[in-house]
Amino acid sequence: IFLTSLRITVTGKCLHHVDVLLALYRSTLTPKLPLIIIKKFFPILQWLPIYQLRQWLPGDIVSGITTGMVLHIFLAGLAYSLLVGVGPVYGLYAAFFPILIYFILGTSRHLSVGPFPVTCLMQGAVVLSLAPDELFMHPGNTTVNGTATLVLNVTQRDAYRLSIATTMTVLIGLFQFGMGVAQVGFLVRYLSDPLVGGFTTAAAFHVVVSQLKLIFNVPTGNYNGILSFFYTIGDIFKNIKQTNMVDLIAAVLTIIVVMGVKEFNAKFQHKLPVPIPVEVIVTIIDSGVSYAMDLSTNYGAGIVRTIPRGFIPPRPPDVSLFSSFGGPSFSTGVVSYAIAISVAKVYAAKHDLTVDGNQELIAFGISNIFCGCFSGFVATTALSRTAIQESTGGKTQVASIISALMVLIVIVALGPLLQPLQKSVLGAIVVSNLKGMFMQVHDVPILWRKNKTDCLIWVFTFIACIFLGLDVGLLTGVVIELATVVIRTQFPSCATLGNIPTTEIYKNMKDYKNITEFPGTKIFKCTAPIYFANIEFLKDQIKSKVGFDAVQVFKKRNKALKKIHRLLKNGKLKITENGLVPVGTLGVENEAFESEQDPKQVETKSQKGAANGTISAKDVEMQVDWSSSLPDGVTVPKVDIHSFVMDFTAVSFLDVMAAKSLKLVTLTFTNRRPDGRHQNISSTLHITDEIILKMESMGFFDEMVHRGMLFLTVHDAILYIKMETGSETADGSDTFAEKVGSIIQYNCTSVVTSTVKKVIFKLKMIKMCTEQQTIHET
């Protein structure tokens, strides 16, 4: 529509370009395009038409029943609702509705969708902080010492907590859907494995502490934020004398039985057709014992109580609450997506399938929006739940639908039978299934041996989540992770390269024994981006590697030149045709100056100029040999190199400040002056094409620092230096042809050669410039 309207407003040449765009636009409107778009948004249309009933359906049925019985109903549906702070029936809703949406919109065929303890705990922290018991205490009918006692209005509290939980679920879904539409699924890449490991391990400790009050059946405050972990532990120990022994014994027995059977399942998984549903067995036994002995009335045990049959009518979220938990909702949404996409990619790689990260965001976003409107809470997945679904034969999301049917049976028929179930047993089931998260502690020594920085990220994230809470701790972990990246780029690894004999390979001098460094040449390599934060460190490293400060050396050389000028004016030095000699020592060779002929020769124009007081700076500068001993009173630091090569092929980017500083470094080593003259340390660069283009856009190149100083490889730069200094290769062969070839590889349009070497030049151009630019000879 835009292009069509644009066509009306333009004329002339522009009209032709718009017609071309319209033609390209119409060419994309094939009859299959709408179907492609629909299939991309509804991935079920990609795999359901090719569903193999005989091969896939039996496995999906067994997997769905196993996952539904073992995990969805009793663990995810009931136990995790206690982490959120709502009734058990709402956990069943959270285990049912997200599956229906993900079945249609999800791209993973093996992911088992439902509640997860980490996200439930993050959501529960918000619910309990916004709806503590203190807000719902009302005066009762009884008095103590003339003061009316306060009574907790449980009905009002639970209703408000449910409103907060469902509204937050909808907001999480909106965040995820918006991120998916905006195609920003890459954000979870900033959650590295060490960071997620430290975060989930800390979350496991938080889950255990939150369930201890159910296991011991003791009252605790509703804490959230900094040090809430320790405040809850303090309340548990403060009220430890009020422990209900019936609940504690039931919880301990549940933990022992569940963990023991799970170990048995893991040990004999190849011999068992399906894992033993120990949670189902424990839950049925405890419900029967609690109902028969009336543990709630006779022993004061905490039980589930009300699980109504059927569904609650959908209701819209309370939009006025959005501002109360915007930040926690975003962090919870990111964490839930990061967990889900990491698990989905594991099984996609195993079965040679693909997972669309942005479509997964959309699928989970709509799932949570739908679930929140039907009184559920946030859904993601878990590795153990998905592992059972995949290992028991699940091939597609049909297995998830079958497990959802198991949840549906409990919602509409079996819910009231679970009302006598002890909450301590549910808490024990949650704790028993956290073993995998606690075992991540073993990653710490492994990370320490492999990469200490990743180990520190794990440890600091864990500590931050324990002390600051999960939401602030996660943000702290991300900051620490990014800080390590900045620090590692701020202090990059720099090295001096040497040549492996008889090869064109150049490696770090510290890593090899039999490696040589060319006399008078330093090869410097940087292996990190160069930007404003590390440019000063880079310049310090250059000084350290070459062994001197180029700025100070050339300052002293200039000062020495001025002193030599004064000696010439005072008649203490004379300029001969091939060098400078002190007056009174004619006929005696002075090592400080280059003089190969008899000093008694006839005076040149330079001598006459010196006698008249006018001395050419160029003549003086060209006659001084700075590597030899100098006249008395003239001191200059010795420099044992004549060429400096900078290898920046590992540099991925540089900013304006880095380009400016790099140019100053290059000018410093060449000691360029406004008139273009330079002293005797040449500087060459080995840089990637992308960095070259970036330099050009920043105005890096000019008459003093030009593209002729760049080379395709380090070896090309070394060949150029050998030719310029008149040296030969190790085997004594002429380096001119090699030099010509090295230049052509980089810029074959600017080669200048002599007619004497024209044949060699053309041969090298043919060999080295294949499929490159058109060659022009000057």
XYZ file of C-alpha atoms in Angstrom, residues 128-139 151-154 156-158:
19
model
C 3.413 -12.671 49.304
C 5.049 -9.244 49.446
C 1.977 -7.474 48.034
C -0.558 -9.530 49.995
C 0.886 -10.350 53.431
C -1.344 -11.684 56.178
C -1.148 -8.391 58.079
C -3.291 -6.649 55.449
C -6.217 -8.972 56.121
C -6.348 -8.986 59.914
C -9.728 -7.803 61.238
C -11.132 -7.454 64.777
C -8.685 -12.557 63.019
C -7.227 -13.355 59.597
C -9.730 -13.093 56.777
C -8.472 -16.067 54.770
C -10.243 -12.138 51.271
C -6.502 -12.812 51.409
C -6.629 -15.791 49.048
